[in-house]
mmCIF file of C-alpha atoms (C1' of nucleotides) in Angstrom:
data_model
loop_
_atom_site.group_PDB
_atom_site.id
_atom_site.type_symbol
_atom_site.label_atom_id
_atom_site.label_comp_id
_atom_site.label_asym_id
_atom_site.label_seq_id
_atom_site.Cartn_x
_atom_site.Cartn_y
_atom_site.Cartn_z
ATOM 1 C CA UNK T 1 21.554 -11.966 -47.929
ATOM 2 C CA UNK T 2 19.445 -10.961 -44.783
ATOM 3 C CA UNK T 3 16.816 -12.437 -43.325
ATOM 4 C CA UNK T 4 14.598 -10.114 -45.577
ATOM 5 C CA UNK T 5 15.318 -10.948 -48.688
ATOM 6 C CA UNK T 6 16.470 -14.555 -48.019
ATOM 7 C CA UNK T 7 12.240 -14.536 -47.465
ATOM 8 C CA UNK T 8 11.241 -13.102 -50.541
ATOM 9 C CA UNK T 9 8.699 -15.081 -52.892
ATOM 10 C CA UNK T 10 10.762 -13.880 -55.788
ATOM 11 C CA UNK T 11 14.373 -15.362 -53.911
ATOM 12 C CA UNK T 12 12.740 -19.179 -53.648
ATOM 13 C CA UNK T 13 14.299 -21.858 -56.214
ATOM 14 C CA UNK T 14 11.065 -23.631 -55.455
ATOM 15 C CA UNK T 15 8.639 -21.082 -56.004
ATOM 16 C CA UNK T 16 10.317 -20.369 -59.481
ATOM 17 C CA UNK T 17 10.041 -24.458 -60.236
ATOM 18 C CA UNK T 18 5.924 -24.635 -58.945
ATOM 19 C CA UNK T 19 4.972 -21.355 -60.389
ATOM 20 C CA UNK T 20 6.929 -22.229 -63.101
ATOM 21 C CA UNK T 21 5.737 -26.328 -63.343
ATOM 22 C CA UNK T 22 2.003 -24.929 -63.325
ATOM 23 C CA UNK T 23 2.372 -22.853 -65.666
ATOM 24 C CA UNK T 24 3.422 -25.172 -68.466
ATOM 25 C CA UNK T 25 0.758 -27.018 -67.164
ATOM 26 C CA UNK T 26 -1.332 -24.770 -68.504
ATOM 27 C CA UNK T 27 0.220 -24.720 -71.592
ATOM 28 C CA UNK T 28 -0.446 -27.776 -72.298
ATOM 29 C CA UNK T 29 -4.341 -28.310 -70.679
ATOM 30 C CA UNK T 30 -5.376 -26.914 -73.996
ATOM 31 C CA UNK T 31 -3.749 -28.958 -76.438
ATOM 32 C CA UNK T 32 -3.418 -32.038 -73.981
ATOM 33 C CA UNK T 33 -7.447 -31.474 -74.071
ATOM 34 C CA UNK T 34 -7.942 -32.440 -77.697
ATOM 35 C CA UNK T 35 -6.114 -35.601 -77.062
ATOM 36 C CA UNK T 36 -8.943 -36.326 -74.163
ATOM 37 C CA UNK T 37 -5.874 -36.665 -71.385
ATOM 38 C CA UNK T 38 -4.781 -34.662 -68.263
ATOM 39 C CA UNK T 39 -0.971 -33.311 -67.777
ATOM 40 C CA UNK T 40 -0.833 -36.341 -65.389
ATOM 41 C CA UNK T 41 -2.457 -38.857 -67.610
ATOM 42 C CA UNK T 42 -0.510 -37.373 -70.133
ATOM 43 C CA UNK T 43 2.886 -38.439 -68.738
ATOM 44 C CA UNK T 44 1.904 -41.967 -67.809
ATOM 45 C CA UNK T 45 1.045 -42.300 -71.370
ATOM 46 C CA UNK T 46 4.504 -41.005 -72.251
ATOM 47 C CA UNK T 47 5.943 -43.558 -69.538
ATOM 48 C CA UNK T 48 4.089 -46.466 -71.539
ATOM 49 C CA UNK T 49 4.230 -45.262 -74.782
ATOM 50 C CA UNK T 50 8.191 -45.818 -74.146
ATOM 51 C CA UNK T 51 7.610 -49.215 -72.146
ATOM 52 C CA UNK T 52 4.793 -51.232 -72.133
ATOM 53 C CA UNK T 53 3.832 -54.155 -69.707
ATOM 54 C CA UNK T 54 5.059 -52.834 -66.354
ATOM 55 C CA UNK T 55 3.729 -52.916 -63.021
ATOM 56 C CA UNK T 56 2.371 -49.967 -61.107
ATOM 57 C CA UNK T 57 5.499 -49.729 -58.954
ATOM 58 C CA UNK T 58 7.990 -49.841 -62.207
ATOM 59 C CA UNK T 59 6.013 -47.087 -63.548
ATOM 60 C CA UNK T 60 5.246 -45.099 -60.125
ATOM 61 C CA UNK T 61 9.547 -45.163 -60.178
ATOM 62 C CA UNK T 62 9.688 -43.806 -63.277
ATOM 63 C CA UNK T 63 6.937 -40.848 -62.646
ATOM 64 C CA UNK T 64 7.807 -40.584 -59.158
ATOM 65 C CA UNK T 65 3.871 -41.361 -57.948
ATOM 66 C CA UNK T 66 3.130 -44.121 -55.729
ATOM 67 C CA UNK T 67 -0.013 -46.351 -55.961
ATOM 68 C CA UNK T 68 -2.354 -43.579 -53.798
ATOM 69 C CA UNK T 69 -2.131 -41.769 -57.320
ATOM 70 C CA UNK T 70 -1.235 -44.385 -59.774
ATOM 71 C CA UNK T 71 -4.171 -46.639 -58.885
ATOM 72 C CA UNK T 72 -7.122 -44.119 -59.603
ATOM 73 C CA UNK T 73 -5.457 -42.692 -62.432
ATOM 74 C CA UNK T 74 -5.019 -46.276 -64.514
ATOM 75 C CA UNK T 75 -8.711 -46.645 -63.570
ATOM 76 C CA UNK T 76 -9.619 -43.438 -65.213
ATOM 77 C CA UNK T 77 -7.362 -44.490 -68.192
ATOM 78 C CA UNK T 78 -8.687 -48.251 -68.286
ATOM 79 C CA UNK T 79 -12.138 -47.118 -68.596
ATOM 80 C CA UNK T 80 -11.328 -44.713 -71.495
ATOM 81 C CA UNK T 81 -10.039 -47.947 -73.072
ATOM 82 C CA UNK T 82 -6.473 -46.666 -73.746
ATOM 83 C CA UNK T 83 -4.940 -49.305 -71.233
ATOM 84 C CA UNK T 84 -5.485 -52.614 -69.447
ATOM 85 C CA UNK T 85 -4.580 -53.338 -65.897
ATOM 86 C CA UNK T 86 -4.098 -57.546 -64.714
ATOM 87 C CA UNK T 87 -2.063 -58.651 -62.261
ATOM 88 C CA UNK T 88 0.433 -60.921 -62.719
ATOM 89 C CA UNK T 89 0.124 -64.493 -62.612
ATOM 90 C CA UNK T 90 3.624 -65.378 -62.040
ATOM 91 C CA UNK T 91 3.359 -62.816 -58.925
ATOM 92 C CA UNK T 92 -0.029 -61.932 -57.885
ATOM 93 C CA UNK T 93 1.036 -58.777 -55.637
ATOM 94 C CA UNK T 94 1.736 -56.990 -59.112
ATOM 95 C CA UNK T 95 -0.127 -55.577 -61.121
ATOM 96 C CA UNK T 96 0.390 -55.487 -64.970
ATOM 97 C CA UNK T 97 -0.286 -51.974 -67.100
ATOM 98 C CA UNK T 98 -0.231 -53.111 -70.706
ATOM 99 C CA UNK T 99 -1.298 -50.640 -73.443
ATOM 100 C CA UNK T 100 -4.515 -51.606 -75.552
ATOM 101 C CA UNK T 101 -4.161 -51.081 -79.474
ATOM 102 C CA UNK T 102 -6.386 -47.424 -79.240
ATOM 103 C CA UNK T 103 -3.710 -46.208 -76.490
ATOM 104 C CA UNK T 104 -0.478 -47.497 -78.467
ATOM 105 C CA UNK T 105 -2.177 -45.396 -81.674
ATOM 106 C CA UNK T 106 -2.990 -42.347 -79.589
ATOM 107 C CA UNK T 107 1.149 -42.314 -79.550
ATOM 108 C CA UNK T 108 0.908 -40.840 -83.426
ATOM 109 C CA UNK T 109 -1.628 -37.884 -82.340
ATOM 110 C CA UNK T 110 0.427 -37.036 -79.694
ATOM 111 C CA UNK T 111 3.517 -36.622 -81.536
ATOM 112 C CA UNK T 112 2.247 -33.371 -82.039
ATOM 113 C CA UNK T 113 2.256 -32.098 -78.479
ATOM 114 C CA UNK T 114 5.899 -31.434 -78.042
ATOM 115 C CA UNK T 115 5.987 -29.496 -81.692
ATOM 116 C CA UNK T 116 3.064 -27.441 -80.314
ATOM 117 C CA UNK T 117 4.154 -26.770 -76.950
ATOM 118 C CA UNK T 118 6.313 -23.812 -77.194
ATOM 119 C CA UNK T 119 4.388 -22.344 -80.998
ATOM 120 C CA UNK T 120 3.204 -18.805 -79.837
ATOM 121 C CA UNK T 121 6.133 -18.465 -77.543
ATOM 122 C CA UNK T 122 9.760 -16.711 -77.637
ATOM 123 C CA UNK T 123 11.253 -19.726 -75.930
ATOM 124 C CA UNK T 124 14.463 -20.893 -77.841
ATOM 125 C CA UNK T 125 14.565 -24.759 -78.244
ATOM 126 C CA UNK T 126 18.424 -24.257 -76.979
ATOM 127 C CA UNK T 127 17.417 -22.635 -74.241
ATOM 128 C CA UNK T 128 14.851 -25.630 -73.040
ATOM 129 C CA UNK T 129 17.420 -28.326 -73.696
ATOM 130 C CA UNK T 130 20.116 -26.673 -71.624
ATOM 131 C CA UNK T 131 17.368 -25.767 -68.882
ATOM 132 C CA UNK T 132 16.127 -28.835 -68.553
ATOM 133 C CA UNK T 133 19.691 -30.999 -68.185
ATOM 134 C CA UNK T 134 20.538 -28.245 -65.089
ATOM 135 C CA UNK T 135 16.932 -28.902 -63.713
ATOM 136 C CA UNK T 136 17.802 -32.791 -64.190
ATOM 137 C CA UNK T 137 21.247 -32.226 -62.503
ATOM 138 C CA UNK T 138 19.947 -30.624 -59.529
ATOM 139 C CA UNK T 139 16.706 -33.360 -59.326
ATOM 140 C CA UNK T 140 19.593 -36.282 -58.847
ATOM 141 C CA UNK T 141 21.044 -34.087 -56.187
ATOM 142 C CA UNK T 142 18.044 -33.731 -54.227
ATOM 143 C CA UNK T 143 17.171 -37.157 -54.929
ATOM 144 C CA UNK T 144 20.248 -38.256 -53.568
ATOM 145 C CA UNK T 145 19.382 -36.489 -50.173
ATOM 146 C CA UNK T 146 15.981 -37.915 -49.770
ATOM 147 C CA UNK W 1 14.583 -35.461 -82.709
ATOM 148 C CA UNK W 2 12.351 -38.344 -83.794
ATOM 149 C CA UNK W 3 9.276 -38.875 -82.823
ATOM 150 C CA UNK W 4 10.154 -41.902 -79.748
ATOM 151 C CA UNK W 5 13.051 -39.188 -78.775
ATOM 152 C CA UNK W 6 10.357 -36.624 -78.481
ATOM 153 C CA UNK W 7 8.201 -38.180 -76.724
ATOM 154 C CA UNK W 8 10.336 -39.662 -74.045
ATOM 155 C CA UNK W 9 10.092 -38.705 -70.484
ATOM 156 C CA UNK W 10 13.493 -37.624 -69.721
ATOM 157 C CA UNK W 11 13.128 -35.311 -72.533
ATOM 158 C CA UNK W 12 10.477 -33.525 -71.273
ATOM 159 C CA UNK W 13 11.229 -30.042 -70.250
ATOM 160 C CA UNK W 14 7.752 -29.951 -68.181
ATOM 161 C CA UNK W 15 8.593 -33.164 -66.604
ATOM 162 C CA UNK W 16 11.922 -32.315 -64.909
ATOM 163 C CA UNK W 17 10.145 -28.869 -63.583
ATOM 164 C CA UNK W 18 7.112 -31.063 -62.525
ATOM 165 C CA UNK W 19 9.062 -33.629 -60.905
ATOM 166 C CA UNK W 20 11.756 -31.447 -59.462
ATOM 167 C CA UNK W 21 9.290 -29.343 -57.593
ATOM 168 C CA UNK W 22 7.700 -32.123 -55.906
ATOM 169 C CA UNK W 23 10.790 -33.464 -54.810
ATOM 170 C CA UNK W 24 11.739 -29.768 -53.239
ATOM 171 C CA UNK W 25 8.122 -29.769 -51.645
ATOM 172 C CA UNK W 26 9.211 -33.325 -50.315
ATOM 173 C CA UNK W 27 12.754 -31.631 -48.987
ATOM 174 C CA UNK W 28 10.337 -28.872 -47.480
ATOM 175 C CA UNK W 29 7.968 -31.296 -45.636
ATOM 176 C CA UNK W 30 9.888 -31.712 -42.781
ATOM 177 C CA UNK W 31 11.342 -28.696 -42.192
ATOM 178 C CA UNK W 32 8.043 -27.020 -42.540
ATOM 179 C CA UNK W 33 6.550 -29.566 -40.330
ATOM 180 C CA UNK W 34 8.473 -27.582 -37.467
ATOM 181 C CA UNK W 35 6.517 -24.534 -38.344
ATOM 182 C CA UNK W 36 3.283 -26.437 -38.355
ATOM 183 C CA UNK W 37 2.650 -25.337 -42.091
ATOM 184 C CA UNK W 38 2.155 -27.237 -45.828
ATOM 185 C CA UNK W 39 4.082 -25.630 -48.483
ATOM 186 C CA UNK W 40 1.566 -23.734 -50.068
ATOM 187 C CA UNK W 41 0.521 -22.625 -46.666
ATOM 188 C CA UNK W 42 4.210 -21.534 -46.514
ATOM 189 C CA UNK W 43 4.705 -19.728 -49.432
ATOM 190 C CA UNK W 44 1.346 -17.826 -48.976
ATOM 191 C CA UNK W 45 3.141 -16.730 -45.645
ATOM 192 C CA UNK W 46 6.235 -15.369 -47.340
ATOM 193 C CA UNK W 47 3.741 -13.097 -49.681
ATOM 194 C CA UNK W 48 2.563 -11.919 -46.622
ATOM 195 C CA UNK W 49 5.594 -11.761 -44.409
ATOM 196 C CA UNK W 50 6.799 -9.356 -47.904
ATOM 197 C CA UNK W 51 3.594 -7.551 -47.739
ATOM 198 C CA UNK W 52 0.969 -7.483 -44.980
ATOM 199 C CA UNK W 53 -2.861 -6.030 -45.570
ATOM 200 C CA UNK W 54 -3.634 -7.788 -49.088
ATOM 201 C CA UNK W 55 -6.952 -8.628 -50.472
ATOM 202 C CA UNK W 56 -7.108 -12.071 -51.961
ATOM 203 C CA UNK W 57 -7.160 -11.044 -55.230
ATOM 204 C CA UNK W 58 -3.681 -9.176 -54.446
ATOM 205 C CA UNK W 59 -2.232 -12.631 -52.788
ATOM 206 C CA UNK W 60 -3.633 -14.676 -55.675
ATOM 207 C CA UNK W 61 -1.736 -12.691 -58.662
ATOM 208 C CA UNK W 62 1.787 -12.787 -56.435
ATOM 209 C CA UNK W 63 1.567 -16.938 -56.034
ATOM 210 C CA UNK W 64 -0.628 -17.270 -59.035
ATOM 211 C CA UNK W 65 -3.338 -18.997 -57.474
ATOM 212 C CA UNK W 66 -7.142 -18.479 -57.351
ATOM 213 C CA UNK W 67 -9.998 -18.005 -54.496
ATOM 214 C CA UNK W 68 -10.774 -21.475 -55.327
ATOM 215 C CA UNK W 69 -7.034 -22.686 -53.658
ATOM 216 C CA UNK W 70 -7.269 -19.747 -51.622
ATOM 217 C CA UNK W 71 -9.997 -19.223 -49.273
ATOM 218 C CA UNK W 72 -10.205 -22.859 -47.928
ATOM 219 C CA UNK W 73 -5.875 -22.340 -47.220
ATOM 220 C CA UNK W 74 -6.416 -18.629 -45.966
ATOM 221 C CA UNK W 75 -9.419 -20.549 -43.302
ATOM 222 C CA UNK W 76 -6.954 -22.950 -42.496
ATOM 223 C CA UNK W 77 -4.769 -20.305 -41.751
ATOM 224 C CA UNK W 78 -6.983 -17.821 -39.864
ATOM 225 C CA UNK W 79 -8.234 -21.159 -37.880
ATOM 226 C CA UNK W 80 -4.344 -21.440 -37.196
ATOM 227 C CA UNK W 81 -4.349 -18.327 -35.060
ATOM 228 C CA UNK W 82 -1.793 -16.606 -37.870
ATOM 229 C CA UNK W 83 -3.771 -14.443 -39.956
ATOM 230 C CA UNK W 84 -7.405 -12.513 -40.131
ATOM 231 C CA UNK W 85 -9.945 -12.007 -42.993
ATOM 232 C CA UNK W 86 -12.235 -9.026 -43.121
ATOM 233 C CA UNK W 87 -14.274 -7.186 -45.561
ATOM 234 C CA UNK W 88 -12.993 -3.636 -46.807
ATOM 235 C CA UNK W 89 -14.671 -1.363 -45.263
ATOM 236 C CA UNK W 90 -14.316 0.923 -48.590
ATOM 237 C CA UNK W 91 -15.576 -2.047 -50.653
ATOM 238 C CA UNK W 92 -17.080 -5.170 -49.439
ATOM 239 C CA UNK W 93 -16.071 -7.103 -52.429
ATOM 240 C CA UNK W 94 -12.812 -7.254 -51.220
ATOM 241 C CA UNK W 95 -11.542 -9.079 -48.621
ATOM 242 C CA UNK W 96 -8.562 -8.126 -46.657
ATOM 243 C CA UNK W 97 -5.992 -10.957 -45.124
ATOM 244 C CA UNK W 98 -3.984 -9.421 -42.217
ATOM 245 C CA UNK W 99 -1.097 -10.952 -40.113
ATOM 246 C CA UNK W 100 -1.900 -11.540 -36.629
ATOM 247 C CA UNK W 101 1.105 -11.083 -34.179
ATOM 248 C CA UNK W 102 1.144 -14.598 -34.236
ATOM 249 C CA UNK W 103 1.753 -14.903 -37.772
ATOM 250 C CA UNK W 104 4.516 -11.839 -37.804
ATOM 251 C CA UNK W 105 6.208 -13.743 -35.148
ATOM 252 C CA UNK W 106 6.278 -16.925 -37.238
ATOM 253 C CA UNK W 107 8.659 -14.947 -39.289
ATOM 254 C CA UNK W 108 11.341 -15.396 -37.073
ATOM 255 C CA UNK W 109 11.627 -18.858 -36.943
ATOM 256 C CA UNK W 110 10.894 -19.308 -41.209
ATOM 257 C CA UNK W 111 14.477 -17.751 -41.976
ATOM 258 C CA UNK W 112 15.896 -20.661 -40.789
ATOM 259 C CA UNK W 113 13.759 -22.521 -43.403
ATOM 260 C CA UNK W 114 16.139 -21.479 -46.335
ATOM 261 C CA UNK W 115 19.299 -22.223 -44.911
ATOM 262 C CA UNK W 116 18.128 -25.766 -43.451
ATOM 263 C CA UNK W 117 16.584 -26.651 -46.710
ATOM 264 C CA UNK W 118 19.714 -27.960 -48.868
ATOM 265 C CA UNK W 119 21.376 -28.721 -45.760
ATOM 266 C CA UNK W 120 22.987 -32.500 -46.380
ATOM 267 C CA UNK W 121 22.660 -32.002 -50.713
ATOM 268 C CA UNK W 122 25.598 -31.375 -52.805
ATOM 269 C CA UNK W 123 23.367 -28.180 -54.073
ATOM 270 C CA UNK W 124 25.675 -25.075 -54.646
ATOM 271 C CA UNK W 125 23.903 -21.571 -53.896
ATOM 272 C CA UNK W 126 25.381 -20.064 -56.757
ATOM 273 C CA UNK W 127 23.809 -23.237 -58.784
ATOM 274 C CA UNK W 128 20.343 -22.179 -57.055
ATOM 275 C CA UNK W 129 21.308 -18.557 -58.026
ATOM 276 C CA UNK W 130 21.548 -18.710 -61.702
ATOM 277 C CA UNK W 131 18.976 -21.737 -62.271
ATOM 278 C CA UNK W 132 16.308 -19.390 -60.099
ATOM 279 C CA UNK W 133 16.880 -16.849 -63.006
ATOM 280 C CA UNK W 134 16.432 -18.982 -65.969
ATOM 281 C CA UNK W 135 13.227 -20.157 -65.085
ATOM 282 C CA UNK W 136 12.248 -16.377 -63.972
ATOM 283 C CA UNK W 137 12.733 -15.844 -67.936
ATOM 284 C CA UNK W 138 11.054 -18.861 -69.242
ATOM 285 C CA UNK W 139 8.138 -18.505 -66.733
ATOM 286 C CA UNK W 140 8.063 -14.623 -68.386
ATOM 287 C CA UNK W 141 8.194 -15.864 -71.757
ATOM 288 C CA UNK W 142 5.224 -18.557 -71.015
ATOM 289 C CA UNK W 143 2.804 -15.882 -69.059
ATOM 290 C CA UNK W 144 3.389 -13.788 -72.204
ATOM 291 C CA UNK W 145 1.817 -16.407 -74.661
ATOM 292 C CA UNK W 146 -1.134 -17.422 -71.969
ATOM 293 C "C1'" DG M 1 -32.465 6.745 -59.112
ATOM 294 C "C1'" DC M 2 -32.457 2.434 -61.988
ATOM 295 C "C1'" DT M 3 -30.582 -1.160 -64.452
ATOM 296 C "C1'" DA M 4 -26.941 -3.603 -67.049
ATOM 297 C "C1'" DT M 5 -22.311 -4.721 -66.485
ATOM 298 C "C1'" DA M 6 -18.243 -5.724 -64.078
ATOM 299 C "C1'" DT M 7 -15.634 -7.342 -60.209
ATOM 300 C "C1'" DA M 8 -14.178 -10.185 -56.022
ATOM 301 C "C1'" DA M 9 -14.921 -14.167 -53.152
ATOM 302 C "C1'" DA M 10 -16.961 -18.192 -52.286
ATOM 303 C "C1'" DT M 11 -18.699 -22.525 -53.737
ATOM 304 C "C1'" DT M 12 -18.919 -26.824 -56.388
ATOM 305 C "C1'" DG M 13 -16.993 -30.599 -58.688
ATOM 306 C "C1'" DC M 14 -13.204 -33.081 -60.487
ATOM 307 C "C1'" DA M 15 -8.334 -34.531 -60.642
ATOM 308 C "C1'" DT M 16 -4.290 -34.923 -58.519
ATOM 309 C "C1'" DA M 17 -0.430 -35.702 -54.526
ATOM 310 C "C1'" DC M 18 0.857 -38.071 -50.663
ATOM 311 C "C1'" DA M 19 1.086 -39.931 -45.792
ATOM 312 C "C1'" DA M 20 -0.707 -43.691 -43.324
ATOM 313 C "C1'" DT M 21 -3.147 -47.840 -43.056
ATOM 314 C "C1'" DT M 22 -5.048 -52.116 -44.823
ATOM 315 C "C1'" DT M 23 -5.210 -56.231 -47.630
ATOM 316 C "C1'" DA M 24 -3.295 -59.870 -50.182
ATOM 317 C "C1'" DA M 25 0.548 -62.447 -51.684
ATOM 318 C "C1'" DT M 26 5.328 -63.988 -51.286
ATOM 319 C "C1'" DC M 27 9.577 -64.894 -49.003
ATOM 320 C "C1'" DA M 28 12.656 -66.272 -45.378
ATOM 321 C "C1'" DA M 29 14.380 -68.343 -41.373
ATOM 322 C "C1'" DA M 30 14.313 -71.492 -37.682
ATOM 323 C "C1'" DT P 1 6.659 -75.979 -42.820
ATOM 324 C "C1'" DT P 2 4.939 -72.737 -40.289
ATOM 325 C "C1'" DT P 3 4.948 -68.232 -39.093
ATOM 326 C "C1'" DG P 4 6.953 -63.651 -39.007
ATOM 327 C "C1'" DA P 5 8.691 -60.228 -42.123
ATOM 328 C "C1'" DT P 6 8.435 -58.139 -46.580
ATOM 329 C "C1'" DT P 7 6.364 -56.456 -50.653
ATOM 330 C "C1'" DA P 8 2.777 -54.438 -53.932
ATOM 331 C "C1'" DA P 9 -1.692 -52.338 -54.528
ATOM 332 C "C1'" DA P 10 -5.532 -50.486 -52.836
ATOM 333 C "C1'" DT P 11 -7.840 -47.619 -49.623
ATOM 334 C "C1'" DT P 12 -8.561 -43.660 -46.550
ATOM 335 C "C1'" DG P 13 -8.122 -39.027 -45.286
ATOM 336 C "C1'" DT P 14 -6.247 -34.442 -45.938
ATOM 337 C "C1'" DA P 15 -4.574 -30.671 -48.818
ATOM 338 C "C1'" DT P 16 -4.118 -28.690 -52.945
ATOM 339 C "C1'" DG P 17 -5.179 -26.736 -58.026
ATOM 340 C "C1'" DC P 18 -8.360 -25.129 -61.106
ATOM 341 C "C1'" DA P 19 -12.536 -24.601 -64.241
ATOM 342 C "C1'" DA P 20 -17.118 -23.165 -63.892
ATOM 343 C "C1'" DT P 21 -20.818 -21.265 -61.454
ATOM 344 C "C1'" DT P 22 -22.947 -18.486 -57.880
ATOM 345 C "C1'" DT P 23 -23.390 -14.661 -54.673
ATOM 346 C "C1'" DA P 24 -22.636 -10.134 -53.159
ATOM 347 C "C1'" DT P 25 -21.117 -5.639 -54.082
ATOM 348 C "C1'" DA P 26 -19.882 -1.710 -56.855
ATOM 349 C "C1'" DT P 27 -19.911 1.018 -61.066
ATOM 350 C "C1'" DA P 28 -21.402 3.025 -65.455
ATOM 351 C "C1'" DG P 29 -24.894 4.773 -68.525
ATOM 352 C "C1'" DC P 30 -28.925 6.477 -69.128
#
DNA sequence: GCTATATAAATTGCATACAATTTAATCAAA
DNA sequence: TTTGATTAAATTGTATGCAATTTATATAGC
């Protein structure tokens, strides 16, 4: 490839993956919307929903945000009621995220979410579960370099 | 799937797109550091480095963002000494981004960017290659439905 | 020509991301 | 045990994204 098209939008892995990442973000702002969340509030929900009673750096590993996010975010979440934040007493440095009974039942409303996702849309079920273990296998590789 | 599998993180197609950008912005930082440019500041360069003379409107459909991202980044970037912004002369509603020789130059040292970038991964370019053109077809398939 | 409509940027306000620094708490080594 | 290093959150500052509104310009009907 020259230099040419080796610069072309249309030739970037990452352009395809932000474009691409923002998009489905916009898929979901509407749905995500009558659940009251964000895309990113959505997914720290997801990360508690799946394991409740961790610390902000437990769940900034699993999302991949550090506390500059995390922090302001569990604030907006705390004050919507759906979560408590404490910090430990066996370690004061950490801080405890433990789900409150309204954000555990939100879990049942958003069961929905995935289901509705891809409704209006040619996109073949297949198709996102083979996508999304190559997307997985290259994230480990990159990961692995950083 | 039941409900806990559908919900989980790792099963998230939007996660591992969400995620896996970010870490490809983080393997751009540095190497984009060089250049003295952000990654969106880099990827509105390649638009332009593809085609010079576009109005914002133009620039925002190609990286799918609006005037709201845009005209603070294009500032930025006129501040920078790499590009200009004038009115059309044929209709002052639009306003016309132009590379300054500056910004052509830049050019130059940017195809470096692509090689350098997986530099040190285990990532194979025909890997990039076919993954690039999956998500091309998803992303098609979501801008249909939105 | 005059006005209603449409269009393009800019602006405003809110919500991320993330590097760098600060603060508070814990651990470790002499 | 005392102090230097380490760790976890919070804070600060900068750069996006994007919805909604505003401003300026152009166009379409009449």
């Amino acid at each position: 490839m020259n230099n040419d098209e080796l610069l072309k939008l249309e030739n970037q892995l990452c352009f395809a993956f932000y474009s691409c990442s923002r998009e489905m973000t916009k898929l979901y702002r509407p749905i995500l919307a009558e659940l009251g969340l964000t895309y990113t509030q959505y997914i720290t929900m997801l990360a508690l929903w799946e394991q409740d009673h961790v610390s902000v750096k437990e769940l900034g590993a699993k999302l991949l945000l550090d506390s500059g996010t995390l922090t302001p975010l569990l604030k907006k979440l705390e004050a919507m009621g759906l979560l408590t934040r404490a910090r430990d007493k066996a370690d004061e440095r950490h801080l405890i995220v433990r789900l409150t009974e309204e954000g555990a039942a939100l879990k049942e409303k958003a069961s929905l979410v995935p289901i509705r996702l891809f409704e209006g849309t040619t996109v073949d079920p297949e198709e996102i579960f083979a996508l999304r273990k190559q997307v997985q296998t290259l994230m480990s590789k990159i990961s692995d370099a950083t």
